[in-house]
PDB file of C-alpha atoms and ligand atoms in Angstrom:
ATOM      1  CA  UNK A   1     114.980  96.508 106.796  1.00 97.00           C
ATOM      2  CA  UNK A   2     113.616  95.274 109.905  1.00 98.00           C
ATOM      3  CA  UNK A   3     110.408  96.971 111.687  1.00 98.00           C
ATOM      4  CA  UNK A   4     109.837  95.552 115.157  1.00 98.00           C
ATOM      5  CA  UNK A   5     105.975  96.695 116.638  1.00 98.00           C
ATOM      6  CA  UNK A   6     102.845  95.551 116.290  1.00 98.00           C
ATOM      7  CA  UNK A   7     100.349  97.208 113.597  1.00 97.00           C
ATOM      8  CA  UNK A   8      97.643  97.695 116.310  1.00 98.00           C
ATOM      9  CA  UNK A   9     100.005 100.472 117.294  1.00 98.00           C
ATOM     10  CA  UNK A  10      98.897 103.601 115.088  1.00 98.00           C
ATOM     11  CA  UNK A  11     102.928 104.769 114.939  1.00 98.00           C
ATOM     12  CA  UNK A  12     103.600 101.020 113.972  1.00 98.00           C
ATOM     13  CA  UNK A  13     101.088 101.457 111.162  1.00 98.00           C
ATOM     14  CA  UNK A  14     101.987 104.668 110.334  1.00 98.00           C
ATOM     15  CA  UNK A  15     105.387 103.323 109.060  1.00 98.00           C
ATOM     16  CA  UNK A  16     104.295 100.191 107.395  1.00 98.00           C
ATOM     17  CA  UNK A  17     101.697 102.468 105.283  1.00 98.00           C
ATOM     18  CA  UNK A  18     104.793 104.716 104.278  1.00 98.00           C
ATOM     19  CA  UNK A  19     106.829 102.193 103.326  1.00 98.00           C
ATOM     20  CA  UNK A  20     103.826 100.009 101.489  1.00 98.00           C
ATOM     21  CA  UNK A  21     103.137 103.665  99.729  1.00 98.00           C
ATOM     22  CA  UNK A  22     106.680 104.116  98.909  1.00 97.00           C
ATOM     23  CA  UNK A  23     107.118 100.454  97.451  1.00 97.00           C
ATOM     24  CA  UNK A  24     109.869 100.280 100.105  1.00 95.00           C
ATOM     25  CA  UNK A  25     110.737  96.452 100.861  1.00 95.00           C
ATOM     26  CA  UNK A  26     110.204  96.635 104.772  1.00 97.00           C
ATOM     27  CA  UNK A  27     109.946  93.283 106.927  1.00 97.00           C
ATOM     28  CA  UNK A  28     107.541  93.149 109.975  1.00 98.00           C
ATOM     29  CA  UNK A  29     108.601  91.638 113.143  1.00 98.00           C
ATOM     30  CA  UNK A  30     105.924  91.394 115.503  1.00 97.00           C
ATOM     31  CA  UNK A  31     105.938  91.794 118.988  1.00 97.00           C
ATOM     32  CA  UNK A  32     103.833  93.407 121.951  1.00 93.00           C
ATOM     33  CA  UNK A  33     104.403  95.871 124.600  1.00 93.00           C
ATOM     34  CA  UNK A  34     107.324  95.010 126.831  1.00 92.00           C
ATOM     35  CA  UNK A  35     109.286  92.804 124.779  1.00 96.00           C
ATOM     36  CA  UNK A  36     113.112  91.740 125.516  1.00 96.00           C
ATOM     37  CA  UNK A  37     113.672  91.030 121.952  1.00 98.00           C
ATOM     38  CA  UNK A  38     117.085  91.813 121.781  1.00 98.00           C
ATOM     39  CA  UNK A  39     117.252  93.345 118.822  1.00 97.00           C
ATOM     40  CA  UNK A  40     114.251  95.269 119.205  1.00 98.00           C
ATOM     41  CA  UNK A  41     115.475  96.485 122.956  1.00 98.00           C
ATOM     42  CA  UNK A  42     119.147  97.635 120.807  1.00 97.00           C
ATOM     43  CA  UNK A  43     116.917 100.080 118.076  1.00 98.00           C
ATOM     44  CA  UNK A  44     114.912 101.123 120.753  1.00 98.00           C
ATOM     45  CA  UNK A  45     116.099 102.804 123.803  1.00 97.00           C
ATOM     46  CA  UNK A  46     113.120 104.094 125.578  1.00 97.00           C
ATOM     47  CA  UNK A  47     111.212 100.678 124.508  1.00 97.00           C
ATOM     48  CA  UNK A  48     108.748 102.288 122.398  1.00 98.00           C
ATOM     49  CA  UNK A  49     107.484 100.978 118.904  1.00 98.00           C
ATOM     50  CA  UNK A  50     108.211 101.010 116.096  1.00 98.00           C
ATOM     51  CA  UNK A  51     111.758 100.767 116.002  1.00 98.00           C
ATOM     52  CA  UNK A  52     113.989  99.864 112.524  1.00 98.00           C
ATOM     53  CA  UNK A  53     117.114  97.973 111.956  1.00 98.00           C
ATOM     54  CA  UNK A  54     118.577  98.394 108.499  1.00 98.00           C
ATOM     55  CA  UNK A  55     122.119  96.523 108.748  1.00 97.00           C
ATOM     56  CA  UNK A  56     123.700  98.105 111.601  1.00 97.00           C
ATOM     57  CA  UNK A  57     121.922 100.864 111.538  1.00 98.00           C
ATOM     58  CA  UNK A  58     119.004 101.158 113.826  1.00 98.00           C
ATOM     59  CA  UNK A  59     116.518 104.109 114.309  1.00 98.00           C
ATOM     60  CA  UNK A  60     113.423 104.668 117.013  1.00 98.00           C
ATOM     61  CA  UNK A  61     110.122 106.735 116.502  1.00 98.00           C
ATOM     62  CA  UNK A  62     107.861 106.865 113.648  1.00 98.00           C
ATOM     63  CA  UNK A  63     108.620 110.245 112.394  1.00 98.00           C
ATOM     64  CA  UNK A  64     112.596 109.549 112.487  1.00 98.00           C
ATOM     65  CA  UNK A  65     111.765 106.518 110.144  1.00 98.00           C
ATOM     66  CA  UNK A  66     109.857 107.870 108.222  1.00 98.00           C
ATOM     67  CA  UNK A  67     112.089 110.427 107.079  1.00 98.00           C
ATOM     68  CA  UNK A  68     115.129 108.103 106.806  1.00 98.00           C
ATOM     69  CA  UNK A  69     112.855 105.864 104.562  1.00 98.00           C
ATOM     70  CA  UNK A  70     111.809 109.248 102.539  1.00 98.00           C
ATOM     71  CA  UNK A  71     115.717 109.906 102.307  1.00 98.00           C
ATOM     72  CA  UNK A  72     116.720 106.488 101.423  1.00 97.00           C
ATOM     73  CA  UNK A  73     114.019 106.292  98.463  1.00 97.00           C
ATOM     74  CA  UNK A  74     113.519 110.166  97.924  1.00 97.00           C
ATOM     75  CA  UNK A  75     111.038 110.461  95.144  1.00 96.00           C
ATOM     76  CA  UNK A  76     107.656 109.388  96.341  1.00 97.00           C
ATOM     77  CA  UNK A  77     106.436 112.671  96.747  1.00 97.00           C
ATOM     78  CA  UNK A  78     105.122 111.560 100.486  1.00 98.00           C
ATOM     79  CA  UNK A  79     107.153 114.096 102.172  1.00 98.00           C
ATOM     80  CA  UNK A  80     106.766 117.396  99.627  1.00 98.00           C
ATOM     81  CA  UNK A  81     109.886 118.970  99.052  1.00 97.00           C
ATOM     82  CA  UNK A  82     107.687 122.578  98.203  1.00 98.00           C
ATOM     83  CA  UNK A  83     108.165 124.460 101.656  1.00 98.00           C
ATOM     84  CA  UNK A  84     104.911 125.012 102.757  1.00 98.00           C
ATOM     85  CA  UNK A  85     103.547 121.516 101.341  1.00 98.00           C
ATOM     86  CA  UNK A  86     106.628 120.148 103.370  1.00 98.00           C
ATOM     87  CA  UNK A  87     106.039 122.364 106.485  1.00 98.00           C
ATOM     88  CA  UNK A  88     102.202 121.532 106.538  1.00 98.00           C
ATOM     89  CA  UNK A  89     102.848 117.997 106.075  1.00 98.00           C
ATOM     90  CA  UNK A  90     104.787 118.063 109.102  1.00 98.00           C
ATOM     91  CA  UNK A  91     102.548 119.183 111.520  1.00 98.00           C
ATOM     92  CA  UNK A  92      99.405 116.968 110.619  1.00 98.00           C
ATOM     93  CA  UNK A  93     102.740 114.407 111.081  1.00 98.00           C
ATOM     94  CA  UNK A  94     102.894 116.189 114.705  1.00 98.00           C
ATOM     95  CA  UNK A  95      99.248 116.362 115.395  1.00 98.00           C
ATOM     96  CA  UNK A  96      98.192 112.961 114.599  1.00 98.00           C
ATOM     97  CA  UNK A  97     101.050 111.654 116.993  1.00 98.00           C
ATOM     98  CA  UNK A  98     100.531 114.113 119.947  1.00 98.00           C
ATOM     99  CA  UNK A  99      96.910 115.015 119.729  1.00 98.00           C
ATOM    100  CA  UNK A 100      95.138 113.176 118.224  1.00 98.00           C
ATOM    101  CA  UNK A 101      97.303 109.880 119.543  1.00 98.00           C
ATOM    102  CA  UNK A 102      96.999 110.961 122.955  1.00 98.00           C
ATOM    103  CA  UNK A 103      93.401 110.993 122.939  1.00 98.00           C
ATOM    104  CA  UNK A 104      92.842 107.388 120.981  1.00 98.00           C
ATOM    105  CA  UNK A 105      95.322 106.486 123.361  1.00 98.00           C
ATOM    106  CA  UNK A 106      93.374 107.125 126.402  1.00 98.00           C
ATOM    107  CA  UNK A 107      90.856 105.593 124.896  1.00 98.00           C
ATOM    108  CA  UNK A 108      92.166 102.572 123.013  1.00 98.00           C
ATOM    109  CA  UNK A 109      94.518 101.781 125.677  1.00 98.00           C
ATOM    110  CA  UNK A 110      92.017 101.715 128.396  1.00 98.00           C
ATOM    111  CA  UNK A 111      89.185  99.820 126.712  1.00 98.00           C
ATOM    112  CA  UNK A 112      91.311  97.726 124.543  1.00 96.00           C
ATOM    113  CA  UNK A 113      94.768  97.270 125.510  1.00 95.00           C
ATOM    114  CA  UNK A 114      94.797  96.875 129.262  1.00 96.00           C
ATOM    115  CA  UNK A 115      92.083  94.336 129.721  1.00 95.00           C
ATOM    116  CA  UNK A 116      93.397  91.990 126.836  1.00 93.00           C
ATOM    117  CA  UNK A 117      96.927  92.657 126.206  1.00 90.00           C
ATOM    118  CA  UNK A 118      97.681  93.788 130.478  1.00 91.00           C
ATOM    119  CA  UNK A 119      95.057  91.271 132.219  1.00 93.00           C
ATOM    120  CA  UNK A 120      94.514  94.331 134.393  1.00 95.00           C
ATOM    121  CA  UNK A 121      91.051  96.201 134.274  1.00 97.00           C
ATOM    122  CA  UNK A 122      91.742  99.782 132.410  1.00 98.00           C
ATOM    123  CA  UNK A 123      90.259 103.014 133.775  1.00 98.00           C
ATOM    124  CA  UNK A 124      86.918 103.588 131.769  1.00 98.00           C
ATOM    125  CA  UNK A 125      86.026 106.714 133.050  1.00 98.00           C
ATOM    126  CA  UNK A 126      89.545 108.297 131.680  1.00 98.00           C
ATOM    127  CA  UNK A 127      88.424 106.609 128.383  1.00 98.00           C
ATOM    128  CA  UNK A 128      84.801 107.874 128.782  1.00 98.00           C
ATOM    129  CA  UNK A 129      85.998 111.447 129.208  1.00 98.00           C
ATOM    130  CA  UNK A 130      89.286 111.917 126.619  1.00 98.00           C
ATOM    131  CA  UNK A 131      85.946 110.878 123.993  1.00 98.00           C
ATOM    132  CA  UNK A 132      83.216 113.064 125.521  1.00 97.00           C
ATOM    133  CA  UNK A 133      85.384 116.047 126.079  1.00 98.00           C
ATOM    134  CA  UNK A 134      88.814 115.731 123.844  1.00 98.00           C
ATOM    135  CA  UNK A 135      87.494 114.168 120.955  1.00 98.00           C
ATOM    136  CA  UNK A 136      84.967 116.309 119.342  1.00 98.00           C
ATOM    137  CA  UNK A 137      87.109 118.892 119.668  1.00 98.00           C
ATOM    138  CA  UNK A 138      90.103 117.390 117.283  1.00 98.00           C
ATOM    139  CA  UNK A 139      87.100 116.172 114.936  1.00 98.00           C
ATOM    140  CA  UNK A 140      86.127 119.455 114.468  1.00 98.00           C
ATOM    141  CA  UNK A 141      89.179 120.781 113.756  1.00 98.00           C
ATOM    142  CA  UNK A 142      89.443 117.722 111.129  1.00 98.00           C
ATOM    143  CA  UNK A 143      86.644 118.468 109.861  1.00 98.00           C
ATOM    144  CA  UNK A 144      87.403 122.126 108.876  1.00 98.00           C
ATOM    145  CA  UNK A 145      90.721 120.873 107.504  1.00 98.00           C
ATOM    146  CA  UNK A 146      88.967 118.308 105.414  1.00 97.00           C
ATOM    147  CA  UNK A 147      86.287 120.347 104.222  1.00 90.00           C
ATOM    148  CA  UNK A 148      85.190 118.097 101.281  1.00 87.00           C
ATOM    149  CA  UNK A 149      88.728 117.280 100.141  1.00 96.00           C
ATOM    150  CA  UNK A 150      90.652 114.016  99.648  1.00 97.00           C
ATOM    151  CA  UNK A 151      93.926 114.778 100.497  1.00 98.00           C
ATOM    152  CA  UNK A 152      95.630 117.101 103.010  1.00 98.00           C
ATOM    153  CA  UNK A 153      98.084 118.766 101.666  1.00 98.00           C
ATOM    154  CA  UNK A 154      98.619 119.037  98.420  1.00 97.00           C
ATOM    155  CA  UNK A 155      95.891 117.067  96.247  1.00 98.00           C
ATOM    156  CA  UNK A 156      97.556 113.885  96.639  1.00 98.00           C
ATOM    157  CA  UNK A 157      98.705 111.740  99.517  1.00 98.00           C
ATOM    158  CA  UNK A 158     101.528 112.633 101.487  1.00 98.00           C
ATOM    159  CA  UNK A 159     102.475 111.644 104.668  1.00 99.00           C
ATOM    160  CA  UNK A 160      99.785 113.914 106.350  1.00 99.00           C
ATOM    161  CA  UNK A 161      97.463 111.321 105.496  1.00 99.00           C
ATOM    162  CA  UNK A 162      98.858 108.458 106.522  1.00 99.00           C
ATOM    163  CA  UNK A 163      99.695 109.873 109.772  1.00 99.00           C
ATOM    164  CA  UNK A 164      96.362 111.338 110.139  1.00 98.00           C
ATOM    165  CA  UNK A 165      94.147 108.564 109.417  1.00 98.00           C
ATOM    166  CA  UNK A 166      96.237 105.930 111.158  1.00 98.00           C
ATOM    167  CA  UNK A 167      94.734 106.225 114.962  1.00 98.00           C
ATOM    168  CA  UNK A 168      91.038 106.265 113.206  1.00 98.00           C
ATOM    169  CA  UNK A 169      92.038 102.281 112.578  1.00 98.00           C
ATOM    170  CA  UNK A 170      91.919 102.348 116.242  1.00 98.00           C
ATOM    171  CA  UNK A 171      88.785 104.495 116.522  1.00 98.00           C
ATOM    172  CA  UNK A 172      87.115 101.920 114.100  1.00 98.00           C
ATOM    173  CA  UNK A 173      88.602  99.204 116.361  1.00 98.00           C
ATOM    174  CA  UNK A 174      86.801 100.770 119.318  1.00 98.00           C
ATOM    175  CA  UNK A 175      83.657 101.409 117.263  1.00 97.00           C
ATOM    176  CA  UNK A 176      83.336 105.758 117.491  1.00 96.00           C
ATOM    177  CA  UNK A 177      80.724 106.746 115.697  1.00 95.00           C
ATOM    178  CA  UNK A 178      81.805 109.536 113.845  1.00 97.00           C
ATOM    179  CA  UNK A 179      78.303 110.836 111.998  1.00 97.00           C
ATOM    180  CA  UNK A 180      78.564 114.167 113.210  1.00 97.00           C
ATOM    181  CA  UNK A 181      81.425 115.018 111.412  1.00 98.00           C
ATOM    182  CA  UNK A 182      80.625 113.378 107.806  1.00 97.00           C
ATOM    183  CA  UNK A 183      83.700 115.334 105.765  1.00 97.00           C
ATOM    184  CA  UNK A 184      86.432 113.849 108.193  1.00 98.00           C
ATOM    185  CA  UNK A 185      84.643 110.596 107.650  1.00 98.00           C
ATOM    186  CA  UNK A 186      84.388 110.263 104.538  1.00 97.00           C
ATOM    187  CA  UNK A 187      87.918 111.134 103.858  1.00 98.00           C
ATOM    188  CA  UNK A 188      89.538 108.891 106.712  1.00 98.00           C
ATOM    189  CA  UNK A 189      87.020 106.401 105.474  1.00 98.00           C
ATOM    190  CA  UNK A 190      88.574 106.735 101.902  1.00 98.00           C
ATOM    191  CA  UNK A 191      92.370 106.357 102.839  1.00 98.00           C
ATOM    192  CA  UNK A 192      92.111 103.810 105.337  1.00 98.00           C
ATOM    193  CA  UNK A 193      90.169 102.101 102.054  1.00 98.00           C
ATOM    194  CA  UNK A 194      93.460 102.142 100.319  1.00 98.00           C
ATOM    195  CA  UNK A 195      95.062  98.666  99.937  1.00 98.00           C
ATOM    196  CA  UNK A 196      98.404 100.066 102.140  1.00 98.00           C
ATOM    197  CA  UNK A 197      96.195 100.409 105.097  1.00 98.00           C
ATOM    198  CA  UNK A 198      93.204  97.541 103.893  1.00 98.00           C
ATOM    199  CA  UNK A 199      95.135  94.344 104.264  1.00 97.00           C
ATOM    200  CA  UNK A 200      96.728  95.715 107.799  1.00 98.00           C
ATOM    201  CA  UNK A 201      93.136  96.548 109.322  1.00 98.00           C
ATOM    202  CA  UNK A 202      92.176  93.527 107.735  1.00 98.00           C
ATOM    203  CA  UNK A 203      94.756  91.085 109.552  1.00 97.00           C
ATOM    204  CA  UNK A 204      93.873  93.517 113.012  1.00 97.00           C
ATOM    205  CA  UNK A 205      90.285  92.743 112.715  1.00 97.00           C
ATOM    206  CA  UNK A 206      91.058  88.641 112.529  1.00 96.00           C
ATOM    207  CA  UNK A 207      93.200  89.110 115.547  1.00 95.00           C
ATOM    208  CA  UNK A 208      90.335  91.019 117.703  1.00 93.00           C
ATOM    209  CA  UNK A 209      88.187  88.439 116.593  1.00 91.00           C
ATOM    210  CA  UNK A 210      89.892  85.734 117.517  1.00 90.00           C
ATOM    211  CA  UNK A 211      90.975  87.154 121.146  1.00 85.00           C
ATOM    212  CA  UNK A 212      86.597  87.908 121.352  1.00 80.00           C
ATOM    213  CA  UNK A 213      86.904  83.644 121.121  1.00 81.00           C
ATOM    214  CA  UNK A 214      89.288  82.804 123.332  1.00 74.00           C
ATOM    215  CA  UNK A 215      87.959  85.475 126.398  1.00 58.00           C
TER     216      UNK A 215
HETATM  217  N1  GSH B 301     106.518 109.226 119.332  1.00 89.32           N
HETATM  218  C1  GSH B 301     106.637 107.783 119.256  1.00 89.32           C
HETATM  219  C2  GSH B 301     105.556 107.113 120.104  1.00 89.32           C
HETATM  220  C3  GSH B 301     105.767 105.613 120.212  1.00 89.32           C
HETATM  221  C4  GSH B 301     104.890 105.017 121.286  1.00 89.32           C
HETATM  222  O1  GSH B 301     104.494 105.681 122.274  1.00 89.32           O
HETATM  223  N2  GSH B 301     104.599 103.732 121.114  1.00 89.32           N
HETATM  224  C5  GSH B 301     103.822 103.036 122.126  1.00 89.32           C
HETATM  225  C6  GSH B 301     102.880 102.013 121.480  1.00 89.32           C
HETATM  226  S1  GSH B 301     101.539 102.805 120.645  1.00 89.32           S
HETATM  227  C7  GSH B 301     104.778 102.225 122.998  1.00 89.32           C
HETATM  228  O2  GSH B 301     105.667 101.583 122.516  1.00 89.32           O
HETATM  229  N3  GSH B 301     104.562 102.286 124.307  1.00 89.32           N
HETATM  230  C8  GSH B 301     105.317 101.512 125.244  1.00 89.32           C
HETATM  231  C9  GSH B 301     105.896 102.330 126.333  1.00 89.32           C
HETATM  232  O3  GSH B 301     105.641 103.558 126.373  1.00 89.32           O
HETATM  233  O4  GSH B 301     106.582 101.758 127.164  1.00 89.32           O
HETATM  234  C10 GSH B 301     106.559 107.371 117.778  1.00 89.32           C
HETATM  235  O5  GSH B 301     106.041 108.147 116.965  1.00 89.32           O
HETATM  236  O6  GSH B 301     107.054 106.296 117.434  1.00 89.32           O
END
């Protein structure tokens, strides 16, 4: 299996973690924003990444492959088959990808992205105001959720987490400061510590610091 993104990407991430987790053999192939790979351009139709070929078969958006990996190699226990594990693992899937990837979006996108991946300057205030005025509020929300436990859903980790903590690789990346909510992170702190996502912030910190050289 073939996943074509870039880990920077929290939805890129998101899968490798799952599959990493799931002991799934999965085979990066990076690329950036706007690519005409060809074979990336065939699994994707909108353009976005990730995107997965496995043989012929090819499959766009993080939550799609995740649940065909789940199905391929049922058994991990990452997407709970108990209906209200399954149903609440579903929508910390949904809000890490529309909320709270919409606000690290602004943000990473605007102060990260655009200057160094775009050459084009990105618009700071939009960045400056998604954190001052969107972010607390999904932190504190997090926070609640949290409330002095490891996992999400369930007592162990499930695909909540992954999908949760993912865009707070980007956070870190961007350097929030997250002190006033010390529950949500300590527990983001604790599964991004896992070796599934380690190595892969590891390997995006290099890269950052090795763009900071060449600029
Ligand atoms: N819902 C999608 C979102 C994918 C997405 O928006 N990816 C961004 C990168 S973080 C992308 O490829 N953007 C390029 C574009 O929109 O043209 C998923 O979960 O995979």
């Amino acid at each position: 299996m073939i996943l074509f993104g870039s880990s920077i990407s929290p939805f890129v991430r998101k899968v490798l973690v799952f599959a990493i987790e799931q002991g799934a053999p999965i085979e990066l192939k990076s690329l950036g924003l706007g690519s005409t790979d060809p074979d990336f351009l065939r699994a994707s139709p909108f353009r976005k990444m990730p995107a997965l070929t496995d043989g012929d078969y090819t499959l766009a958006d993080s939550s799609a492959i995740v649940h065909y990996l789940d199905a391929v190699r049922p058994g991990s226990g990452l997407i709970p088959t108990n209906p209200r594990e399954r149903g609440r693992t579903i929508w910390f899937d949904e809000f890490a990808d529309t909320i709270v990837g919409a606000v690290m979006g602004k943000m990473f996108f605007n102060r990260i992205v655009s200057p160094m991946f775009l050459k084009r300057p990105g618009d700071l205030d939009a960045a400056d105001t998604a954190e001052r005025e969107e972010l607390p509020t999904l932190l504190d929300y997090l926070e609640r959720e949290v409330d002095g436990k490891h996992f999400l859903v369930g007592g162990r980790l499930t695909l909540a987490d992954i999908a949760v903590a993912s865009p707070f690789a980007n956070f870190g990346h961007l350097g929030c400061d997250m002190a006033r909510w010390p529950a949500a992170e300590a527990y983001v702190e604790a599964i991004l510590a896992r070796a599934s996502f380690a190595g892969i912030i590891e390997r995006e910190k290099a890269f950052f610091a090795k763009q900071a050289q060449t600029v």
